[in-house]
Amino acid sequence: MSACEFESLEKTLESHLPEPELTEVKRILFGKETKKLDLPPSAVEAASERDFELKGYRFEATQEQLRPARKIRVGLIQHHVVLPTDAPIIDQINGMHNRIGEMVEVAAMCGVNIVCFQETWTMPFAFCTREKEPWTEFAESAEEGNTTRFCQELAKKYNMVVVSPILEREELHNTLWNTAVVISNSGNVLGKSRKNHIPRIGDFNESTYYMEGDTGHTVFQTQFGKIAVNICYGRHHPLNWFMYSMNGAEIIFNPSATVGALSEPMWPIEARNAAIANHCFTCAINRVGTEKQFKTALLSFAAHHDFGHFYGSSYVAAPDGSRTPGLSRTRDGLLVVEMDLNLNRQLSDKWSFKMTGRYAEYAEELTKAVRHDFKPNIVKE
Amino acid sequence: MSACEFESLEKTLESHLPEPELTEVKRILFGKETKKLDLPPSAVEAASERDFELKGYRFEATQEQLRPARKIRVGLIQHHVVLPTDAPIIDQINGMHNRIGEMVEVAAMCGVNIVCFQETWTMPFAFCTREKEPWTEFAESAEEGNTTRFCQELAKKYNMVVVSPILEREELHNTLWNTAVVISNSGNVLGKSRKNHIPRIGDFNESTYYMEGDTGHTVFQTQFGKIAVNICYGRHHPLNWFMYSMNGAEIIFNPSATVGALSEPMWPIEARNAAIANHCFTCAINRVGTEKQFKTALLSFAAHHDFGHFYGSSYVAAPDGSRTPGLSRTRDGLLVVEMDLNLNRQLSDKWSFKMTGRYAEYAEELTKAVRHDFKPNIVKE
């Protein structure tokens, strides 16, 4: 069995572990059980016809006396590239629009209020090639590009907030950015959030194409809650999650593109740790499949023509440390998750990390630590 | 099966999962396989006679050209309280000294260079009671108390750095602290590190007894590497781990006392996330057993006379995201882990989180965020 073929951790545990051990294992690995969400049969049928996985779960919160429940549904979409990477660019983009269109239609049937796609979803993850052409041609205006217009139509049609991570071209200066465009359910572009931390690892030296983002830690107040977008490599940086939370984020999306033996065991850890530490929900989305068709030999140690297997496994983590099972490691999928956003404050009232965090002291310490004359606090004998 | 009886996640997986699924599950859950460490038969025999679990693992690093390997061994000790909580205090402390003495002797046989005990290891975790007497009598001077003298003897005898987390009484002002005393292998007290974040949760309102620590993020330069101690609840605070790392820590110990359904699924996440995010080793140590004998009814919602099951499960996580299996959930145990500290820089050179971290910008943002006139960065339609 190759790592590309192994379908799902959760399925394997459920197939082989007897009770009562299975219950204990799931409790320790995944926290409080996440209940299945009943989805309409028409949606289940449509997903099956369109050949993608559809899963639904719900996180519950205690009913409070003074606040009504704040139940909303998010949709996470992971998918393969549709056409070979050497197909005409316009065909590749249109193919991806069509695929996402039919998946979002099912999300709408499932009552999704906020949908988020994977990192740079309109294109192959071509940054491994280090070639500028033709890949930079996939870049579009965040405000006025075809993909944003396409998402605005989806948003209006389905009354859905759409988080659309693309390769952005800012036309005024011809600068490229790795950017999530946030579109309100009214169809208006609410704003954009640029990737704050750029990897320089093996095939992933994306700084060939774009620099660290300049949009800080913007939070978007939507009709369905306050959301933020921590793109891909930013998930390795606890301060990045933290600062979105300090600005009020209730749900932080992490659209990603990640492969490999070092990355995969970190995947279930980082977004979930951020949900725990920041009393919020986090949504980790990874693309899926092997993008094989690159003509250039890639530059990591052994020359190769694909980028490794994107292992999917998108999931949602809750502030109580529980999480949904992951989507498949191998198939396109839509994960629909109902969450009562009241859970965030309930956990905060219980654990109080924001009150016990001593942030004023960290602000001082960090301010000293970044100075060139910083003297680390090291005691020697 | 009750949660107190379930012995080990890892054992359950190994008993029931067939190959090749087991290999894939372990890879995703635990990262790169941690090899078993051969321990001397005399140590294995002694552990068996003394009725505690003894496990050994090793993390490897690449052999570099210019730096020799920096292989050292750490020992993590988890244990039950030895006597009932209403036994004479001096007997309880002496009982614990004897137990630790016989476990550290085995650690020495296994070549351990740095040993760390669990939080407030000389006493039951009595802070749940809210009663000051007799529990505050367990407090001792960090510099001159009997427990420190006992640990100094161990340190000299076995040429071992000893991290001894105790309830500290600072006699000058009669203040209590939750403190780890760090004793050099020379036998000298190198210094102390006080618990930075104090929980106020259910039975865990420890602020009845002691306040937030005032020792900052001290790192101790020992003969075997630079170490720091993040006590218990500080593991929920990513900034706490981070600041120890910013001061140069290569290994961060997390001596803890934790129970319960909400805590246990977070346990494998938080220290491991810290190892990944900070390119260092982390050592999570939890006490084990149910401390049943409290006479006071405890104050959480349902009155009860025990504090819940301390689930042990001590483990070590590496900067590459891999981790050792946990010690048992039910038994006393010694976990011996060999690590090549060169792995930290190797991972840092590969992933470069410290270089891509943009800390100067976070220092500015955090400084603004803690001001009363902070305006969160929220975009509305």
PDB file of C-alpha atoms in Angstrom, chain A residues 117-297:
ATOM      1  CA  PHE A 117     -11.932  26.396  -1.195  1.00  0.00           C
ATOM      2  CA  GLN A 118      -8.347  25.158  -1.147  1.00  0.00           C
ATOM      3  CA  GLU A 119      -5.264  27.366  -1.623  1.00  0.00           C
ATOM      4  CA  THR A 120      -4.887  28.801  -5.172  1.00  0.00           C
ATOM      5  CA  TRP A 121      -7.812  26.663  -6.181  1.00  0.00           C
ATOM      6  CA  THR A 122      -8.019  27.729  -9.834  1.00  0.00           C
ATOM      7  CA  MET A 123      -4.623  26.321 -10.791  1.00  0.00           C
ATOM      8  CA  PRO A 124      -2.191  23.468 -10.275  1.00  0.00           C
ATOM      9  CA  PHE A 125       0.229  24.052  -7.417  1.00  0.00           C
ATOM     10  CA  ALA A 126       2.904  24.952  -9.911  1.00  0.00           C
ATOM     11  CA  PHE A 127       5.194  26.953  -7.653  1.00  0.00           C
ATOM     12  CA  CYS A 128       7.442  23.923  -7.368  1.00  0.00           C
ATOM     13  CA  THR A 129       8.596  24.466 -10.938  1.00  0.00           C
ATOM     14  CA  ARG A 130      10.271  27.854 -10.308  1.00  0.00           C
ATOM     15  CA  GLU A 131       9.200  28.807 -13.819  1.00  0.00           C
ATOM     16  CA  LYS A 132       7.287  32.022 -14.126  1.00  0.00           C
ATOM     17  CA  GLU A 133       5.646  31.166 -17.420  1.00  0.00           C
ATOM     18  CA  PRO A 134       2.940  30.076 -17.907  1.00  0.00           C
ATOM     19  CA  TRP A 135       2.000  29.949 -14.236  1.00  0.00           C
ATOM     20  CA  THR A 136       1.854  33.643 -13.509  1.00  0.00           C
ATOM     21  CA  GLU A 137      -0.839  33.849 -16.155  1.00  0.00           C
ATOM     22  CA  PHE A 138      -3.167  32.189 -13.663  1.00  0.00           C
ATOM     23  CA  ALA A 139      -2.986  35.304 -11.475  1.00  0.00           C
ATOM     24  CA  GLU A 140      -6.123  37.458 -11.388  1.00  0.00           C
ATOM     25  CA  SER A 141      -7.344  40.642  -9.778  1.00  0.00           C
ATOM     26  CA  ALA A 142      -8.847  39.924  -6.353  1.00  0.00           C
ATOM     27  CA  GLU A 143     -11.501  42.591  -6.885  1.00  0.00           C
ATOM     28  CA  GLU A 144     -12.337  42.261 -10.573  1.00  0.00           C
ATOM     29  CA  GLY A 145     -10.982  38.961 -11.877  1.00  0.00           C
ATOM     30  CA  ASN A 146     -13.087  36.321 -13.596  1.00  0.00           C
ATOM     31  CA  THR A 147     -12.783  33.990 -10.638  1.00  0.00           C
ATOM     32  CA  THR A 148     -14.006  36.641  -8.216  1.00  0.00           C
ATOM     33  CA  ARG A 149     -16.923  37.379 -10.521  1.00  0.00           C
ATOM     34  CA  PHE A 150     -17.689  33.671 -10.682  1.00  0.00           C
ATOM     35  CA  CYS A 151     -17.645  33.485  -6.855  1.00  0.00           C
ATOM     36  CA  GLN A 152     -19.825  36.583  -6.555  1.00  0.00           C
ATOM     37  CA  GLU A 153     -22.438  34.821  -8.661  1.00  0.00           C
ATOM     38  CA  LEU A 154     -22.276  31.764  -6.420  1.00  0.00           C
ATOM     39  CA  ALA A 155     -22.524  33.941  -3.309  1.00  0.00           C
ATOM     40  CA  LYS A 156     -25.629  35.768  -4.516  1.00  0.00           C
ATOM     41  CA  LYS A 157     -27.303  32.694  -5.963  1.00  0.00           C
ATOM     42  CA  TYR A 158     -26.905  30.637  -2.792  1.00  0.00           C
ATOM     43  CA  ASN A 159     -26.834  33.404  -0.133  1.00  0.00           C
ATOM     44  CA  MET A 160     -23.437  32.055   0.886  1.00  0.00           C
ATOM     45  CA  VAL A 161     -20.193  33.658   2.027  1.00  0.00           C
ATOM     46  CA  VAL A 162     -17.443  32.455  -0.313  1.00  0.00           C
ATOM     47  CA  VAL A 163     -13.754  32.317   0.661  1.00  0.00           C
ATOM     48  CA  SER A 164     -11.815  32.059  -2.584  1.00  0.00           C
ATOM     49  CA  PRO A 165      -8.040  31.630  -2.290  1.00  0.00           C
ATOM     50  CA  ILE A 166      -6.352  32.559  -5.563  1.00  0.00           C
ATOM     51  CA  LEU A 167      -3.059  33.698  -7.028  1.00  0.00           C
ATOM     52  CA  GLU A 168      -3.645  37.457  -7.056  1.00  0.00           C
ATOM     53  CA  ARG A 169      -2.197  39.967  -9.463  1.00  0.00           C
ATOM     54  CA  GLU A 170      -2.343  43.525  -8.211  1.00  0.00           C
ATOM     55  CA  GLU A 171      -2.377  45.224 -11.563  1.00  0.00           C
ATOM     56  CA  LEU A 172      -1.259  48.679 -10.475  1.00  0.00           C
ATOM     57  CA  HIS A 173       2.244  47.438  -9.613  1.00  0.00           C
ATOM     58  CA  ASN A 174       2.140  44.015 -11.255  1.00  0.00           C
ATOM     59  CA  THR A 175       2.750  42.372  -7.939  1.00  0.00           C
ATOM     60  CA  LEU A 176       1.647  38.811  -7.232  1.00  0.00           C
ATOM     61  CA  TRP A 177       0.187  37.637  -3.935  1.00  0.00           C
ATOM     62  CA  ASN A 178      -1.206  34.460  -2.472  1.00  0.00           C
ATOM     63  CA  THR A 179      -4.580  35.810  -1.447  1.00  0.00           C
ATOM     64  CA  ALA A 180      -7.952  34.723  -0.124  1.00  0.00           C
ATOM     65  CA  VAL A 181     -10.804  36.851  -1.450  1.00  0.00           C
ATOM     66  CA  VAL A 182     -13.734  37.035   0.959  1.00  0.00           C
ATOM     67  CA  ILE A 183     -17.084  37.548  -0.720  1.00  0.00           C
ATOM     68  CA  SER A 184     -20.156  38.391   1.315  1.00  0.00           C
ATOM     69  CA  ASN A 185     -23.396  36.490   0.807  1.00  0.00           C
ATOM     70  CA  SER A 186     -24.649  39.738  -0.751  1.00  0.00           C
ATOM     71  CA  GLY A 187     -22.192  39.168  -3.565  1.00  0.00           C
ATOM     72  CA  ASN A 188     -19.951  42.095  -2.581  1.00  0.00           C
ATOM     73  CA  VAL A 189     -16.227  41.626  -2.140  1.00  0.00           C
ATOM     74  CA  LEU A 190     -15.780  42.125   1.582  1.00  0.00           C
ATOM     75  CA  GLY A 191     -11.999  42.195   1.367  1.00  0.00           C
ATOM     76  CA  LYS A 192      -8.931  40.075   1.011  1.00  0.00           C
ATOM     77  CA  SER A 193      -6.385  38.390   3.227  1.00  0.00           C
ATOM     78  CA  ARG A 194      -2.884  37.708   1.972  1.00  0.00           C
ATOM     79  CA  LYS A 195      -0.687  34.801   3.027  1.00  0.00           C
ATOM     80  CA  ASN A 196       1.445  36.011   5.910  1.00  0.00           C
ATOM     81  CA  HIS A 197       4.206  33.396   5.964  1.00  0.00           C
ATOM     82  CA  ILE A 198       5.869  32.072   2.827  1.00  0.00           C
ATOM     83  CA  PRO A 199       7.705  28.733   2.820  1.00  0.00           C
ATOM     84  CA  ARG A 200      11.196  28.249   1.505  1.00  0.00           C
ATOM     85  CA  ILE A 201      11.409  24.469   1.717  1.00  0.00           C
ATOM     86  CA  GLY A 202      12.465  22.009  -0.946  1.00  0.00           C
ATOM     87  CA  ASP A 203      10.065  22.290  -3.858  1.00  0.00           C
ATOM     88  CA  PHE A 204       7.973  24.740  -1.858  1.00  0.00           C
ATOM     89  CA  ASN A 205      10.033  27.873  -2.316  1.00  0.00           C
ATOM     90  CA  GLU A 206       7.026  29.978  -3.145  1.00  0.00           C
ATOM     91  CA  SER A 207       8.928  33.184  -2.541  1.00  0.00           C
ATOM     92  CA  THR A 208       9.925  32.860  -6.203  1.00  0.00           C
ATOM     93  CA  TYR A 209       6.396  34.031  -6.973  1.00  0.00           C
ATOM     94  CA  TYR A 210       5.112  36.169  -4.122  1.00  0.00           C
ATOM     95  CA  MET A 211       6.214  37.813  -0.912  1.00  0.00           C
ATOM     96  CA  GLU A 212       4.858  37.842   2.616  1.00  0.00           C
ATOM     97  CA  GLY A 213       1.393  39.382   2.798  1.00  0.00           C
ATOM     98  CA  ASP A 214       0.735  42.959   3.869  1.00  0.00           C
ATOM     99  CA  THR A 215      -2.881  42.646   5.022  1.00  0.00           C
ATOM    100  CA  GLY A 216      -2.036  41.828   8.646  1.00  0.00           C
ATOM    101  CA  HIS A 217      -4.648  39.883  10.558  1.00  0.00           C
ATOM    102  CA  THR A 218      -7.900  41.122   9.133  1.00  0.00           C
ATOM    103  CA  VAL A 219     -11.129  39.592  10.407  1.00  0.00           C
ATOM    104  CA  PHE A 220     -14.255  39.690   8.278  1.00  0.00           C
ATOM    105  CA  GLN A 221     -17.577  40.297   9.974  1.00  0.00           C
ATOM    106  CA  THR A 222     -20.090  38.310   7.950  1.00  0.00           C
ATOM    107  CA  GLN A 223     -23.754  37.690   8.579  1.00  0.00           C
ATOM    108  CA  PHE A 224     -22.804  34.238   9.865  1.00  0.00           C
ATOM    109  CA  GLY A 225     -19.923  35.113  12.159  1.00  0.00           C
ATOM    110  CA  LYS A 226     -16.476  36.685  12.251  1.00  0.00           C
ATOM    111  CA  ILE A 227     -14.049  34.797  10.035  1.00  0.00           C
ATOM    112  CA  ALA A 228     -10.374  34.965   9.131  1.00  0.00           C
ATOM    113  CA  VAL A 229      -8.111  33.179   6.679  1.00  0.00           C
ATOM    114  CA  ASN A 230      -4.697  31.817   7.649  1.00  0.00           C
ATOM    115  CA  ILE A 231      -3.288  30.554   4.375  1.00  0.00           C
ATOM    116  CA  CYS A 232      -1.275  27.300   4.267  1.00  0.00           C
ATOM    117  CA  TYR A 233       2.212  27.686   5.806  1.00  0.00           C
ATOM    118  CA  GLY A 234       0.839  30.191   8.310  1.00  0.00           C
ATOM    119  CA  ARG A 235      -0.541  27.194  10.204  1.00  0.00           C
ATOM    120  CA  HIS A 236       2.990  26.403  11.435  1.00  0.00           C
ATOM    121  CA  HIS A 237       3.113  29.795  13.160  1.00  0.00           C
ATOM    122  CA  PRO A 238       1.090  29.855  16.394  1.00  0.00           C
ATOM    123  CA  LEU A 239       1.387  33.655  16.511  1.00  0.00           C
ATOM    124  CA  ASN A 240      -0.468  33.914  13.216  1.00  0.00           C
ATOM    125  CA  TRP A 241      -3.520  31.993  14.464  1.00  0.00           C
ATOM    126  CA  PHE A 242      -3.291  33.903  17.729  1.00  0.00           C
ATOM    127  CA  MET A 243      -3.344  37.334  16.149  1.00  0.00           C
ATOM    128  CA  TYR A 244      -6.416  36.501  14.057  1.00  0.00           C
ATOM    129  CA  SER A 245      -8.061  35.460  17.296  1.00  0.00           C
ATOM    130  CA  MET A 246      -6.948  38.651  19.062  1.00  0.00           C
ATOM    131  CA  ASN A 247      -8.769  40.526  16.314  1.00  0.00           C
ATOM    132  CA  GLY A 248     -11.946  38.609  17.072  1.00  0.00           C
ATOM    133  CA  ALA A 249     -12.046  35.671  14.656  1.00  0.00           C
ATOM    134  CA  GLU A 250     -14.591  32.990  15.556  1.00  0.00           C
ATOM    135  CA  ILE A 251     -13.682  30.699  12.671  1.00  0.00           C
ATOM    136  CA  ILE A 252     -10.229  30.605  11.077  1.00  0.00           C
ATOM    137  CA  PHE A 253      -9.926  28.900   7.708  1.00  0.00           C
ATOM    138  CA  ASN A 254      -6.625  27.364   6.657  1.00  0.00           C
ATOM    139  CA  PRO A 255      -6.734  26.709   2.917  1.00  0.00           C
ATOM    140  CA  SER A 256      -3.612  24.705   2.120  1.00  0.00           C
ATOM    141  CA  ALA A 257      -1.648  22.694  -0.405  1.00  0.00           C
ATOM    142  CA  THR A 258       0.604  20.262   1.361  1.00  0.00           C
ATOM    143  CA  VAL A 259       2.302  16.931   0.715  1.00  0.00           C
ATOM    144  CA  GLY A 260       4.850  14.657   2.227  1.00  0.00           C
ATOM    145  CA  ALA A 261       6.045  12.553   5.099  1.00  0.00           C
ATOM    146  CA  LEU A 262       7.102  15.469   7.271  1.00  0.00           C
ATOM    147  CA  SER A 263       3.913  17.456   6.746  1.00  0.00           C
ATOM    148  CA  GLU A 264       1.220  14.819   7.129  1.00  0.00           C
ATOM    149  CA  PRO A 265       1.709  13.960  10.824  1.00  0.00           C
ATOM    150  CA  MET A 266       1.707  17.703  11.610  1.00  0.00           C
ATOM    151  CA  TRP A 267      -1.572  18.222   9.748  1.00  0.00           C
ATOM    152  CA  PRO A 268      -3.888  16.902  12.477  1.00  0.00           C
ATOM    153  CA  ILE A 269      -1.912  18.762  15.153  1.00  0.00           C
ATOM    154  CA  GLU A 270      -1.550  22.366  14.124  1.00  0.00           C
ATOM    155  CA  ALA A 271      -5.031  23.606  13.235  1.00  0.00           C
ATOM    156  CA  ARG A 272      -6.424  21.645  16.151  1.00  0.00           C
ATOM    157  CA  ASN A 273      -3.930  23.145  18.561  1.00  0.00           C
ATOM    158  CA  ALA A 274      -4.958  26.572  17.274  1.00  0.00           C
ATOM    159  CA  ALA A 275      -8.643  25.848  17.947  1.00  0.00           C
ATOM    160  CA  ILE A 276      -7.800  24.825  21.496  1.00  0.00           C
ATOM    161  CA  ALA A 277      -5.389  27.659  22.244  1.00  0.00           C
ATOM    162  CA  ASN A 278      -7.590  30.393  20.786  1.00  0.00           C
ATOM    163  CA  HIS A 279     -11.083  29.226  21.802  1.00  0.00           C
ATOM    164  CA  CYS A 280     -12.291  29.219  18.208  1.00  0.00           C
ATOM    165  CA  PHE A 281     -13.116  26.897  15.326  1.00  0.00           C
ATOM    166  CA  THR A 282     -10.461  26.125  12.730  1.00  0.00           C
ATOM    167  CA  CYS A 283     -11.045  24.655   9.273  1.00  0.00           C
ATOM    168  CA  ALA A 284      -8.096  22.932   7.606  1.00  0.00           C
ATOM    169  CA  ILE A 285      -8.436  22.344   3.871  1.00  0.00           C
ATOM    170  CA  ASN A 286      -5.867  20.571   1.734  1.00  0.00           C
ATOM    171  CA  ARG A 287      -5.968  19.849  -1.959  1.00  0.00           C
ATOM    172  CA  VAL A 288      -5.955  16.238  -3.074  1.00  0.00           C
ATOM    173  CA  GLY A 289      -4.207  14.110  -5.694  1.00  0.00           C
ATOM    174  CA  THR A 290      -0.873  14.042  -7.463  1.00  0.00           C
ATOM    175  CA  GLU A 291      -0.288  16.743 -10.052  1.00  0.00           C
ATOM    176  CA  LYS A 292       1.878  14.688 -12.316  1.00  0.00           C
ATOM    177  CA  GLN A 293       2.171  16.514 -15.516  1.00  0.00           C
ATOM    178  CA  PHE A 294       4.878  19.062 -14.898  1.00  0.00           C
ATOM    179  CA  LYS A 295       7.340  19.050 -17.762  1.00  0.00           C
ATOM    180  CA  THR A 296      10.159  20.674 -15.848  1.00  0.00           C
ATOM    181  CA  ALA A 297      12.221  18.443 -13.605  1.00  0.00           C
TER     182      ALA A 297
END
